[in-house]
Short mmCIF file of C-alpha atoms in Angstrom, two decimals:
data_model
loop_
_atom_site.label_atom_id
_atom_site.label_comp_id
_atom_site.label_asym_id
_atom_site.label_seq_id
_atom_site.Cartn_x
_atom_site.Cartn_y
_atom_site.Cartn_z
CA UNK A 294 -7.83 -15.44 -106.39
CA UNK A 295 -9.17 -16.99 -109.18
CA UNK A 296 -13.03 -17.33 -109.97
CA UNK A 297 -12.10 -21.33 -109.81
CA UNK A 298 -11.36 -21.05 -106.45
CA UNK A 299 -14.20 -18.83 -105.35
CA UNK A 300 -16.66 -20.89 -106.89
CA UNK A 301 -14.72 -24.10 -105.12
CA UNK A 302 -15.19 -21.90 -101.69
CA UNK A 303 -18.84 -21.75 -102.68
CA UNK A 304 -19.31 -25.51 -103.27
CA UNK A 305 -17.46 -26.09 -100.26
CA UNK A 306 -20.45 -24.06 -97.89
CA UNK A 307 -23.21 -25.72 -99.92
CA UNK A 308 -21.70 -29.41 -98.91
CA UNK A 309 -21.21 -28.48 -95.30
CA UNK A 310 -24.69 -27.12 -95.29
CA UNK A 311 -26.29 -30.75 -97.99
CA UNK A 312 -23.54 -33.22 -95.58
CA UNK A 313 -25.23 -31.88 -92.62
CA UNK A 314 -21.38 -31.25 -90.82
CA UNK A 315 -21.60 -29.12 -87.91
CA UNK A 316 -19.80 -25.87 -87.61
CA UNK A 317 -16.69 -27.28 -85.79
CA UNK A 318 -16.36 -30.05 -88.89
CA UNK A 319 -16.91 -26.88 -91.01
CA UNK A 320 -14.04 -25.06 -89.66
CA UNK A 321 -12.02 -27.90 -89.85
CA UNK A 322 -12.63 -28.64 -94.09
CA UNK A 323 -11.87 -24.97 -94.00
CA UNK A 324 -8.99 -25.14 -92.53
CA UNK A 325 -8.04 -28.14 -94.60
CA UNK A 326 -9.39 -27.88 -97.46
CA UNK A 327 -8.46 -27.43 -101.87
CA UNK A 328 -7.01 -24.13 -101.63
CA UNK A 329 -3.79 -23.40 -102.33
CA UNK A 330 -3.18 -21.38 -98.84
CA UNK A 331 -3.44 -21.87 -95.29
CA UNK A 332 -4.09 -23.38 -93.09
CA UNK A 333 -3.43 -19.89 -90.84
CA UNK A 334 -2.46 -19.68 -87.27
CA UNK A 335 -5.59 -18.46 -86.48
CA UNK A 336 -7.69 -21.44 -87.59
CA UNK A 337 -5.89 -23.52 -86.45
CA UNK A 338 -5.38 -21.85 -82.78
CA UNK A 339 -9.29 -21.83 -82.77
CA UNK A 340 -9.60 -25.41 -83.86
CA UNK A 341 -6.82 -26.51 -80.87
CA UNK A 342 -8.69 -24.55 -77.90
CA UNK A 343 -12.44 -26.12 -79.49
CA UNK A 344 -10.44 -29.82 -78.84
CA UNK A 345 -10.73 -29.19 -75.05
CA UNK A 346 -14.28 -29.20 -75.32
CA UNK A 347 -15.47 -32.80 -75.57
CA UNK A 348 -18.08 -32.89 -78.26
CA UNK A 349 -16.01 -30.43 -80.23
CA UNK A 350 -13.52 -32.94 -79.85
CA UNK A 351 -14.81 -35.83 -80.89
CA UNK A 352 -16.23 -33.74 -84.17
CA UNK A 353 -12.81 -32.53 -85.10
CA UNK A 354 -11.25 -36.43 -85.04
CA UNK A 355 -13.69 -37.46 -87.17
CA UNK A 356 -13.19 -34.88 -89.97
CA UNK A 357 -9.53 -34.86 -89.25
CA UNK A 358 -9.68 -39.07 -90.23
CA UNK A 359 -11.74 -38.17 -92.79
CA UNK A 360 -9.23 -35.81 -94.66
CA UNK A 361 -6.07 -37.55 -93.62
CA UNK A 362 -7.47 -40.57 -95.61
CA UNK A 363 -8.04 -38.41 -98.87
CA UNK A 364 -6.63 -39.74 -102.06
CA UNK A 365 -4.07 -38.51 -103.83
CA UNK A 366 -5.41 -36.07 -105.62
CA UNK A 367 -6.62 -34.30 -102.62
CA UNK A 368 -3.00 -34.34 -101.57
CA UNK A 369 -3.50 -30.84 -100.17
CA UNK A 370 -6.08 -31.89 -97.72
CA UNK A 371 -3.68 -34.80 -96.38
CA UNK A 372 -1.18 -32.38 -96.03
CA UNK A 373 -3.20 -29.32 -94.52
CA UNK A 374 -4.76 -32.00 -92.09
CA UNK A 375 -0.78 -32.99 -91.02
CA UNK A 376 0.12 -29.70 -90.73
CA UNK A 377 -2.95 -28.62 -88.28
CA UNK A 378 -2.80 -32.38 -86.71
CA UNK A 379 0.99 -30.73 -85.52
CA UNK A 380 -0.51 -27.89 -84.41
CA UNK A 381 -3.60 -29.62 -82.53
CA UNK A 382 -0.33 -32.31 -80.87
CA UNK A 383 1.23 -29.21 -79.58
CA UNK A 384 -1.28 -26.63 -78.30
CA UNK A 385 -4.43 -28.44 -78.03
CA UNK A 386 -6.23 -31.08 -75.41
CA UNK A 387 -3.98 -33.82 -74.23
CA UNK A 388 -6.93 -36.37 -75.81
CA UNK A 389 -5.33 -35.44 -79.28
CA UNK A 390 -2.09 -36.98 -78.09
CA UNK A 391 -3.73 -39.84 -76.65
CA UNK A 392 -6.34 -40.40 -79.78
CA UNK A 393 -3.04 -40.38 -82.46
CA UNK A 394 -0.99 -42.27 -80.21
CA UNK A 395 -3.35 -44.73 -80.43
CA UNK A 396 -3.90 -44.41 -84.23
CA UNK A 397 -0.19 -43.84 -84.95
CA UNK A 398 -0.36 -46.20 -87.68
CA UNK A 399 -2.67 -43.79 -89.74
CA UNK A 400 0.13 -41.14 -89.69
CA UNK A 401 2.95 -43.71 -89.95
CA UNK A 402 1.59 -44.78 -93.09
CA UNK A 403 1.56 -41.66 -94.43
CA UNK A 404 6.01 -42.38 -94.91
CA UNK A 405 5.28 -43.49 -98.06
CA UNK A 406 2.33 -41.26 -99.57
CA UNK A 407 2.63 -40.70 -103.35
CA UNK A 408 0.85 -38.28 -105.71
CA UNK A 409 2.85 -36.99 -108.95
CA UNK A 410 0.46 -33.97 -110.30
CA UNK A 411 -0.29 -33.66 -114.48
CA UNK A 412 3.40 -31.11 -114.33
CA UNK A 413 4.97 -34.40 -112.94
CA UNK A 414 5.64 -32.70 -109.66
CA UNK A 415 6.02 -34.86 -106.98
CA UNK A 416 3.50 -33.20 -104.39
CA UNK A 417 3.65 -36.44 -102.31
CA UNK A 418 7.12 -35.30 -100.74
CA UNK A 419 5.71 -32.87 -98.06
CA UNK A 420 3.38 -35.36 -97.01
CA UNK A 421 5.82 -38.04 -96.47
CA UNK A 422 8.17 -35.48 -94.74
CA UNK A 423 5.31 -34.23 -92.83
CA UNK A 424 4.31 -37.60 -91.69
CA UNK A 425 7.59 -38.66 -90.37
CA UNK A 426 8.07 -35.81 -88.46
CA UNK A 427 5.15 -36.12 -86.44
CA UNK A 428 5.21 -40.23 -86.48
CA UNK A 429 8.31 -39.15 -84.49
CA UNK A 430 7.13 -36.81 -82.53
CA UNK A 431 4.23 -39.21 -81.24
CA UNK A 432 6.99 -41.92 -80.69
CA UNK A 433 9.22 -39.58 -78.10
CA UNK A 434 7.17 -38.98 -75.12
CA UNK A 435 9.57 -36.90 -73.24
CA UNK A 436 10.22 -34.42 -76.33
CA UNK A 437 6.45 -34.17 -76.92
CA UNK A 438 5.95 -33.07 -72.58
CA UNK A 439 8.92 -30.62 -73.22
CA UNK A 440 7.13 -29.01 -76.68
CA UNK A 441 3.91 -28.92 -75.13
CA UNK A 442 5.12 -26.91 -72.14
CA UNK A 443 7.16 -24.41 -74.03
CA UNK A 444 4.31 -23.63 -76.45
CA UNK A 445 1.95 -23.49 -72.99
CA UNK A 446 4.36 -20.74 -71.09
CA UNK A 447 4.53 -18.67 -74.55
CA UNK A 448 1.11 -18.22 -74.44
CA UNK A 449 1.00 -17.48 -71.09
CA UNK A 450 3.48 -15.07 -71.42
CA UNK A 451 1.36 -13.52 -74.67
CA UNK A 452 -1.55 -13.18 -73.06
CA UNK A 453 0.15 -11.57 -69.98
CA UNK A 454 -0.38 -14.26 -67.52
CA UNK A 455 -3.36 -15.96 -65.75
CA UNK A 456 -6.06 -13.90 -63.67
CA UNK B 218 -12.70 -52.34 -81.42
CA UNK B 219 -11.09 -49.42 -83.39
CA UNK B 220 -11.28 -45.98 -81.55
CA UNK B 221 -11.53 -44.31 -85.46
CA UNK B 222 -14.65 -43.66 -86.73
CA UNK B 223 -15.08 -46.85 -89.17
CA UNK B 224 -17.70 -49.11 -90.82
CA UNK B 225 -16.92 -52.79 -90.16
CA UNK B 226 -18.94 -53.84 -93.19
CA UNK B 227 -17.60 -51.56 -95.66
CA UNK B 228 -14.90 -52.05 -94.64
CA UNK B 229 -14.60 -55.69 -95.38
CA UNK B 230 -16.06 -55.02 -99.09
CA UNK B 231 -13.86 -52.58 -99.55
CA UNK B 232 -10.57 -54.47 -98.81
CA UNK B 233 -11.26 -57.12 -101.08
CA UNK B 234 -11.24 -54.58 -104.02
CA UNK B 235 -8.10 -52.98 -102.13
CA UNK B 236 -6.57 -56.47 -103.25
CA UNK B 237 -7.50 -56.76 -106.44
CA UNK B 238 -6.26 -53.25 -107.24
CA UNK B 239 -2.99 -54.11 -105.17
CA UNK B 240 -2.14 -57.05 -107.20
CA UNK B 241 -3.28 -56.42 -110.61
CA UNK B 242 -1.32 -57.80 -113.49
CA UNK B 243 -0.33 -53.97 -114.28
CA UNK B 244 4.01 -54.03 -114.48
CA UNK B 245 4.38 -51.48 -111.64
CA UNK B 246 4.20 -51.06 -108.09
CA UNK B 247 1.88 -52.06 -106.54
CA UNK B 248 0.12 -48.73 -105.35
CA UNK B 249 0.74 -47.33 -101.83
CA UNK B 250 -2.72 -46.30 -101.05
CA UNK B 251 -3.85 -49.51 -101.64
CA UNK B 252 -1.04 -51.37 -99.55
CA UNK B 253 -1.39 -48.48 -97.14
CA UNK B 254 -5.34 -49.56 -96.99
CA UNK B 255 -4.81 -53.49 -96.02
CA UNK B 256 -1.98 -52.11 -93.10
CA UNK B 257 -4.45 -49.88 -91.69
CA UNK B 258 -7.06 -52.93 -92.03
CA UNK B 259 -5.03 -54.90 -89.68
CA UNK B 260 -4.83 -52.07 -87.09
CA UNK B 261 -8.51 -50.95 -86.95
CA UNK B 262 -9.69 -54.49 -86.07
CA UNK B 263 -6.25 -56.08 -85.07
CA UNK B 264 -6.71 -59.64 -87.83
CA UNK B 265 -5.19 -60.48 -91.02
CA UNK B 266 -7.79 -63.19 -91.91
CA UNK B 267 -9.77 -61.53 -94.32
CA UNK B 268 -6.76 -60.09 -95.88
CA UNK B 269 -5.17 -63.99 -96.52
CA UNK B 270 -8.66 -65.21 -97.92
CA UNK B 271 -9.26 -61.97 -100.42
CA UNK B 272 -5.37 -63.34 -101.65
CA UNK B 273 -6.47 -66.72 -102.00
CA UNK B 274 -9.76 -65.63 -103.96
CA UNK B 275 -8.00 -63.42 -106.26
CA UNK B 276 -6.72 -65.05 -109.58
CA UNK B 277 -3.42 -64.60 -108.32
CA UNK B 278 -1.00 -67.03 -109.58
CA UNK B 279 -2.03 -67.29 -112.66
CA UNK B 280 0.18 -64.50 -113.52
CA UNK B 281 3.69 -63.64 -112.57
CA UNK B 282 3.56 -59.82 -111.90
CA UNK B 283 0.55 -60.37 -110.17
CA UNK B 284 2.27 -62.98 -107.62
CA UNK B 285 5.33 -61.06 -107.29
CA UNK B 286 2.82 -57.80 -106.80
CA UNK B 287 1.04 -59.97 -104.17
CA UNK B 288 4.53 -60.92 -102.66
CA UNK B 289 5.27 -57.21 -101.94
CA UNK B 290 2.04 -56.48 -100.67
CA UNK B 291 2.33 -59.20 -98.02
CA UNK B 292 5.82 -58.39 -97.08
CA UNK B 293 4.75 -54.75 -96.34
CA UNK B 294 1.72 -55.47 -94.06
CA UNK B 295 4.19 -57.94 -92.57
CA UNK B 296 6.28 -55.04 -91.56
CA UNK B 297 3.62 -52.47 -90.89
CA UNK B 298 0.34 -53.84 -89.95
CA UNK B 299 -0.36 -54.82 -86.21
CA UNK B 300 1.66 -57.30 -84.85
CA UNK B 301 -0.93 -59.95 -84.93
CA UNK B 302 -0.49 -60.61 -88.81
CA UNK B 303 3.09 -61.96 -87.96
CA UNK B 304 1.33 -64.08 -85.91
CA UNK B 305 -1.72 -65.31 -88.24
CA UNK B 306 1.06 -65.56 -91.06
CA UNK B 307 2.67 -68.43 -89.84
CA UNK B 308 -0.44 -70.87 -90.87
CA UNK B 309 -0.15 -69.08 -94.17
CA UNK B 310 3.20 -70.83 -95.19
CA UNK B 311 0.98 -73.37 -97.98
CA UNK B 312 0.00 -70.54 -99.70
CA UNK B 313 3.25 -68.95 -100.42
CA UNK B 314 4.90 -72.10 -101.09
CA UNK B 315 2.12 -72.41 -103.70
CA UNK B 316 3.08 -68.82 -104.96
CA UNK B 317 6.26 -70.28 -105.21
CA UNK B 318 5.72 -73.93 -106.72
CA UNK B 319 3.19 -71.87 -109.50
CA UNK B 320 5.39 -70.36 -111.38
CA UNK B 321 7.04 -71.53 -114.05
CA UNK B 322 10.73 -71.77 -114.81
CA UNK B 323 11.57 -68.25 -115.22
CA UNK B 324 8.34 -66.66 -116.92
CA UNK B 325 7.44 -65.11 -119.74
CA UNK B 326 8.77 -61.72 -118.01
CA UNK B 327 11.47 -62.99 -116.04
CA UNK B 328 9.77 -63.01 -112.28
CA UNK B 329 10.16 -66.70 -111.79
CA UNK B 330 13.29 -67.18 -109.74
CA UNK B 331 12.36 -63.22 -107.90
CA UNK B 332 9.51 -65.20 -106.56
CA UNK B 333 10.64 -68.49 -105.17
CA UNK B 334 13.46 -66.34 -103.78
CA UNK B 335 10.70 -64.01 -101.89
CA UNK B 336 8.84 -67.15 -101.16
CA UNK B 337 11.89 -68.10 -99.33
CA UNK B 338 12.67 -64.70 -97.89
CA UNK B 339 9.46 -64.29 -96.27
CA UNK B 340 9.36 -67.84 -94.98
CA UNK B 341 12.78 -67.09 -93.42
CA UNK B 342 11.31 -63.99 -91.92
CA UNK B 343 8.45 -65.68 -90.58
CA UNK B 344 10.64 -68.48 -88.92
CA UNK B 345 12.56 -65.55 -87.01
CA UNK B 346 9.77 -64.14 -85.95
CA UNK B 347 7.84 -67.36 -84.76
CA UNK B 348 11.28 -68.19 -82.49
CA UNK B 349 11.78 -64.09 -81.72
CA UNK B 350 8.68 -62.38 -80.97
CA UNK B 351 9.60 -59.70 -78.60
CA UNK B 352 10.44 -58.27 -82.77
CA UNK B 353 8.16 -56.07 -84.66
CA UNK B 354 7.82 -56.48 -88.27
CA UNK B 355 10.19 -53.68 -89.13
CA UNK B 356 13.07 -54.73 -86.40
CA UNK B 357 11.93 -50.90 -85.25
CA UNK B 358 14.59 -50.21 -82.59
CA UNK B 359 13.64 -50.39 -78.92
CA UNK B 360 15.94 -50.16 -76.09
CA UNK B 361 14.59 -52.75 -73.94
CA UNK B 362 15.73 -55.61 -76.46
CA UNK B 363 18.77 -54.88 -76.51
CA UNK B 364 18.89 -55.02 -72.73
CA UNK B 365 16.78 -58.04 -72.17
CA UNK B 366 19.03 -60.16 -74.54
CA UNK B 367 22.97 -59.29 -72.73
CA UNK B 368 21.59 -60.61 -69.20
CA UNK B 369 21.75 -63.85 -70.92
CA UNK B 370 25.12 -63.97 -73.30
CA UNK B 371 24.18 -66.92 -74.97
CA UNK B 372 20.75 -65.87 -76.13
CA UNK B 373 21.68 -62.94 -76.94
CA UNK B 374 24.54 -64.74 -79.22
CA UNK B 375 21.80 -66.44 -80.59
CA UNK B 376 19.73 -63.81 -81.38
CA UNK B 377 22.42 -62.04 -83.19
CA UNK B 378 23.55 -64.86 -85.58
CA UNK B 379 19.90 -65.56 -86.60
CA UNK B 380 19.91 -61.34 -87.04
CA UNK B 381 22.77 -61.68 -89.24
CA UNK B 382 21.13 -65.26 -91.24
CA UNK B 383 17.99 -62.99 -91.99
CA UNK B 384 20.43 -60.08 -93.05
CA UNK B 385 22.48 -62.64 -95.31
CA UNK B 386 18.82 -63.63 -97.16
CA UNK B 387 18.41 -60.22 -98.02
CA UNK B 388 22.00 -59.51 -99.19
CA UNK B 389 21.28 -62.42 -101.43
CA UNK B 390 17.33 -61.85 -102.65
CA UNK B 391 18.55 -57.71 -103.52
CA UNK B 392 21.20 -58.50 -105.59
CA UNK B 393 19.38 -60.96 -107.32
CA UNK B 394 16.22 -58.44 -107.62
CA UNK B 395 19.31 -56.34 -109.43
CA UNK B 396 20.66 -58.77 -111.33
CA UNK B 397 17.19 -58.94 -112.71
CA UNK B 398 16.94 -55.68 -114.01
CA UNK B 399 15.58 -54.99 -118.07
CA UNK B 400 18.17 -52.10 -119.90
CA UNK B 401 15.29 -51.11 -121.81
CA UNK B 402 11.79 -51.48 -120.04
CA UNK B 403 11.00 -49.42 -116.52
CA UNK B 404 12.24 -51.44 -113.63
CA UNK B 405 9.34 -49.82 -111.24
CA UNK B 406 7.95 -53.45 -110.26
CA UNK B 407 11.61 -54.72 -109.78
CA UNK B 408 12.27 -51.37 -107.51
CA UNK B 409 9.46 -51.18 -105.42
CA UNK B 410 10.68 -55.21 -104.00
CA UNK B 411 13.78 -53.02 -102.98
CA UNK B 412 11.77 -50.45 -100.73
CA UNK B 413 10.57 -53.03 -97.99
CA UNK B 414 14.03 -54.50 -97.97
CA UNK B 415 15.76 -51.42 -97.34
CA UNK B 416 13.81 -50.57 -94.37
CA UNK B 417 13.93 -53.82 -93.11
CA UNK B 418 18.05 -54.42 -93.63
CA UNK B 419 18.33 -51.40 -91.90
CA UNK B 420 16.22 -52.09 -88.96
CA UNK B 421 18.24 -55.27 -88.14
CA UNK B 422 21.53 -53.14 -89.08
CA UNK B 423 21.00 -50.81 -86.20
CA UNK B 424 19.88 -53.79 -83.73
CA UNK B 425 22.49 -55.34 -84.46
CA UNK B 426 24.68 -52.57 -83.84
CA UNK B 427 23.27 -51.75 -80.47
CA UNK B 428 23.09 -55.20 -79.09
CA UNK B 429 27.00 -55.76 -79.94
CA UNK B 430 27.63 -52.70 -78.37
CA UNK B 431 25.97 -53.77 -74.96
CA UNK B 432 27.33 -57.42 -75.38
CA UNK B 433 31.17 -55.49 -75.70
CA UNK B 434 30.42 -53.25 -72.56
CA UNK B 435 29.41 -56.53 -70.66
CA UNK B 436 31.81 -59.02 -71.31
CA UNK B 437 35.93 -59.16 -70.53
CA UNK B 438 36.04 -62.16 -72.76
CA UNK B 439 36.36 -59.83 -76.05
CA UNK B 440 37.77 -63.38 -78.36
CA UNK B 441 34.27 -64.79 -77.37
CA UNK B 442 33.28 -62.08 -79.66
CA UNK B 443 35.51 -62.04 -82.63
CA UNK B 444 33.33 -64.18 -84.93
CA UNK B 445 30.30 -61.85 -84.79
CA UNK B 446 32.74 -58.91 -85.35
CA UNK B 447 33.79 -60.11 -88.20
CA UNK B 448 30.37 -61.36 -89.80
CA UNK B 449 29.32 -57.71 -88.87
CA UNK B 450 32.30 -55.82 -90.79
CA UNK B 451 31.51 -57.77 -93.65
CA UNK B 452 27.99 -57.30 -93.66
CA UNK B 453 28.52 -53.44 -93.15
CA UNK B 454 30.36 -52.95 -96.29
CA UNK B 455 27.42 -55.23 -98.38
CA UNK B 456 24.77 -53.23 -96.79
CA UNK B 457 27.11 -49.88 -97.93
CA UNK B 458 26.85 -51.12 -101.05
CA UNK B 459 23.40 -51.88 -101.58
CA UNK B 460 22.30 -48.39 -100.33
CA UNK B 461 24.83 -47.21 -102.49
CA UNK B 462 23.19 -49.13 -105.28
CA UNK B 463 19.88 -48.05 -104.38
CA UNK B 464 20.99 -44.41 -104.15
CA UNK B 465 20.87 -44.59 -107.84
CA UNK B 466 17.21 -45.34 -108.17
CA UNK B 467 15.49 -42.17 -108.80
CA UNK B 468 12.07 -44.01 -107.96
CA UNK B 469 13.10 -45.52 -104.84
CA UNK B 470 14.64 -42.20 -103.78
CA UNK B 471 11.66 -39.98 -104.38
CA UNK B 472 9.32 -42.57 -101.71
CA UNK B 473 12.25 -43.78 -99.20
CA UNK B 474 15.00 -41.52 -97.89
CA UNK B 475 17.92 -44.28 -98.21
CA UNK B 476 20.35 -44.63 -95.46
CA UNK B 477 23.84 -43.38 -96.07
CA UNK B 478 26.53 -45.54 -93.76
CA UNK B 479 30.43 -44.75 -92.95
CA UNK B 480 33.14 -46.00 -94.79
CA UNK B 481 34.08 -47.97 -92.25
CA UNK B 482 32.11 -49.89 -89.58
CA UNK B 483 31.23 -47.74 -86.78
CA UNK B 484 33.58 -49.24 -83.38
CA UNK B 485 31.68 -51.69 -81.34
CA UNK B 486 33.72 -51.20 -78.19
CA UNK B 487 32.79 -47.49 -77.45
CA UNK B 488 29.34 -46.72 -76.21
CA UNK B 489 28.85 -43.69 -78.79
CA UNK B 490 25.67 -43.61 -80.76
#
């Protein structure tokens, strides 16, 4: 890790703390935030079972618009925020399903995301791929009932059943 | 009405700079995030209006790259913003037959005739839609249309040749945005023209497509038919070769995945996919 990144880490607390964001929104820049990692399957698991909570959920969406509208340049958080938004559409609340159906277009739009970096790399590609997989995932109710349920009975089955 | 968390007022402000930067008289594309920002406009609070005045206040057509910039912008949030804009388009018709009438003979950079032929393209979009409006801007495929249209054979005959008309307009407005092309200079502005009308010639491709298909698996009277076959076997192989064509284009390749279609037209008589 460099001392860049720590000292982005610790810039990152101080604005949650100046911003006034809330723990959940905290959790959620962490998750998708600058750094070159993550977001892990724990995060993101804890941000999914905080969306059944109605508050929580409502905090999360807000954040989650927030980064998915980033600029370029903050290509990573677009992408992080795709990547946990695909995690949220398959394990958490049903609202996130109904909130980004309704809002499709600010996925959809992601199709044609661009940002070339200063090495002329084109980091927009994930984005765009990222985008329409879950634009078509949104768009296919029946696949998106079958997904959810699978990823439901494997955590049943991991945590060894109910009661 | 938007269910996002938004700010009506800055957001009004702010899309009248989105314009500006959309259209200025830089010779490239005109940038995503700012075409992506007047699609999502239309969405959050479902109007076009203040996107058709912050064209008409900008100093538009006093340049060429900046109308033909303009052009692309409005052809995209035809496609992609809510379906309303298709609707609050059709009173804009003046204002790109003034984009088109504004230019001179070919301009100083050689946009003239690419704009009076978008002028018309769009116009010839908008018609379609005004007559067709169970369409979305992007010709997006849903089953129901093609299902609606075969319970009546003669509207859905109908349907297809003005398909095909609006397919013909773009053969003709690609190759000329090709024939257009500068050896020497970067061809970006030219390009990006190409990215809407790939999506687009596709969309109606695959309508096309399906609707035949169900008009085949409904109908004995197959020579009834024959003159749509054909127009659709040759419009296959143009629309083979402009992908082709456009499978060259580093730029368009790196934003657009282009389609790749058979050698031959696929069969219209079986009810594969």
């Amino acid at each position: 890790m460099s001392l860049q990144t720590l000292g982005k880490g610790a810039l990152r607390v101080a604005k949650n703390y100046t911003k006034g964001y809330s723990d959940v929104q905290a959790k959620v820049r962490d998750a998708t935030s600058n750094d070159p990692w993550g977001p892990s399957g724990s995060q993101m698991n804890e941000i999914a079972q905080m969306t059944y909570d109605q508050n929580h959920f409502v905090e999360i969406m807000e954040m989650l618009d927030k980064r998915l509208n980033d600029k370029g340049k903050n290509w990573r958080h677009v992408w992080k925020s795709l990547t946990l938004l695909d995690y949220l559409v398959h394990a958490g609340s049903e609202n996130v399903v109904i909130y980004f159906k309704d809002n499709l277009y600010i996925v959809k739009t992601l199709k044609e995301f661009q940002y070339v970096d200063e090495y002329s790399k084109d980091q927009g590609a994930n984005v765009r791929q990222k985008a329409k997989d879950i634009s078509n995932l949104l768009m296919d109710d029946e696949r998106l009932r079958r997904e959810r349920r699978t990823r439901r009975d494997m955590r049943d089955r991991l945590v060894g059943g109910k009661g | 009405y938007p269910t996002r968390p938004v700010d009506k007022d800055k957001a009004e402000a702010e899309l009248a700079i989105t314009i500006k930067k959309a259209t200025n008289a830089d010779e490239t594309a005109p940038k995503q995030k700012h075409v992506r920002r007047c699609i999502v406009y239309t969405w959050d609070y479902h109007s076009s209006q203040s996107l058709w005045a912050g064209l008409r206040v900008q100093p538009i057509l006093s340049d060429e790259v900046q109308t033909f910039k303009a052009l692309i912008l409005v052809h995209k949030v035809l496609q992609e913003g809510h379906p309303i804009v298709l609707k609050e388009a059709q009173n804009q018709t003046g204002w790109l037959e003034t984009c088109a009438r504004t230019v001179g003979n070919d301009g100083q950079k050689g946009y003239g005739s690419l704009i009076r032929a978008y002028v018309a393209f769009i116009l010839a979009k908008l018609r379609f839609h005004r007559i067709h409006t169970e369409f979305n801007g992007l010709f997006e495929y849903e089953e129901y249309i093609s299902l609606k249209n075969i319970d009546d054979p003669n509207e859905g005959y109908e349907t297809i040749s003005d398909l095909m008309n609006l397919q013909d307009q773009i053969e003709s407005f690609q190759k000329l945005i090709f024939s257009h092309f500068r050896g020497s200079t970067n061809n970006e502005c030219r390009i990006s023209a190409l990215v809407p009308l790939v999506k687009e010639s596709y969309g109606i491709y695959r309508f096309i497509t399906s609707m035949l298909r169900a008009m085949h698996r409904r109908t004995d009277d197959m020579d009834a038919l024959e003159p749509l076959r054909q127009r659709y076997n040759a419009q296959h192989y143009a629309l083979r070769k402009f992908y082709y064509e456009c499978s060259n284009l580093k730029y368009l390749t790196g934003l657009i995945n282009v389609p790749k279609l058979g050698q031959e037209p696929p069969n219209l008589d079986d009810s594969g996919t």
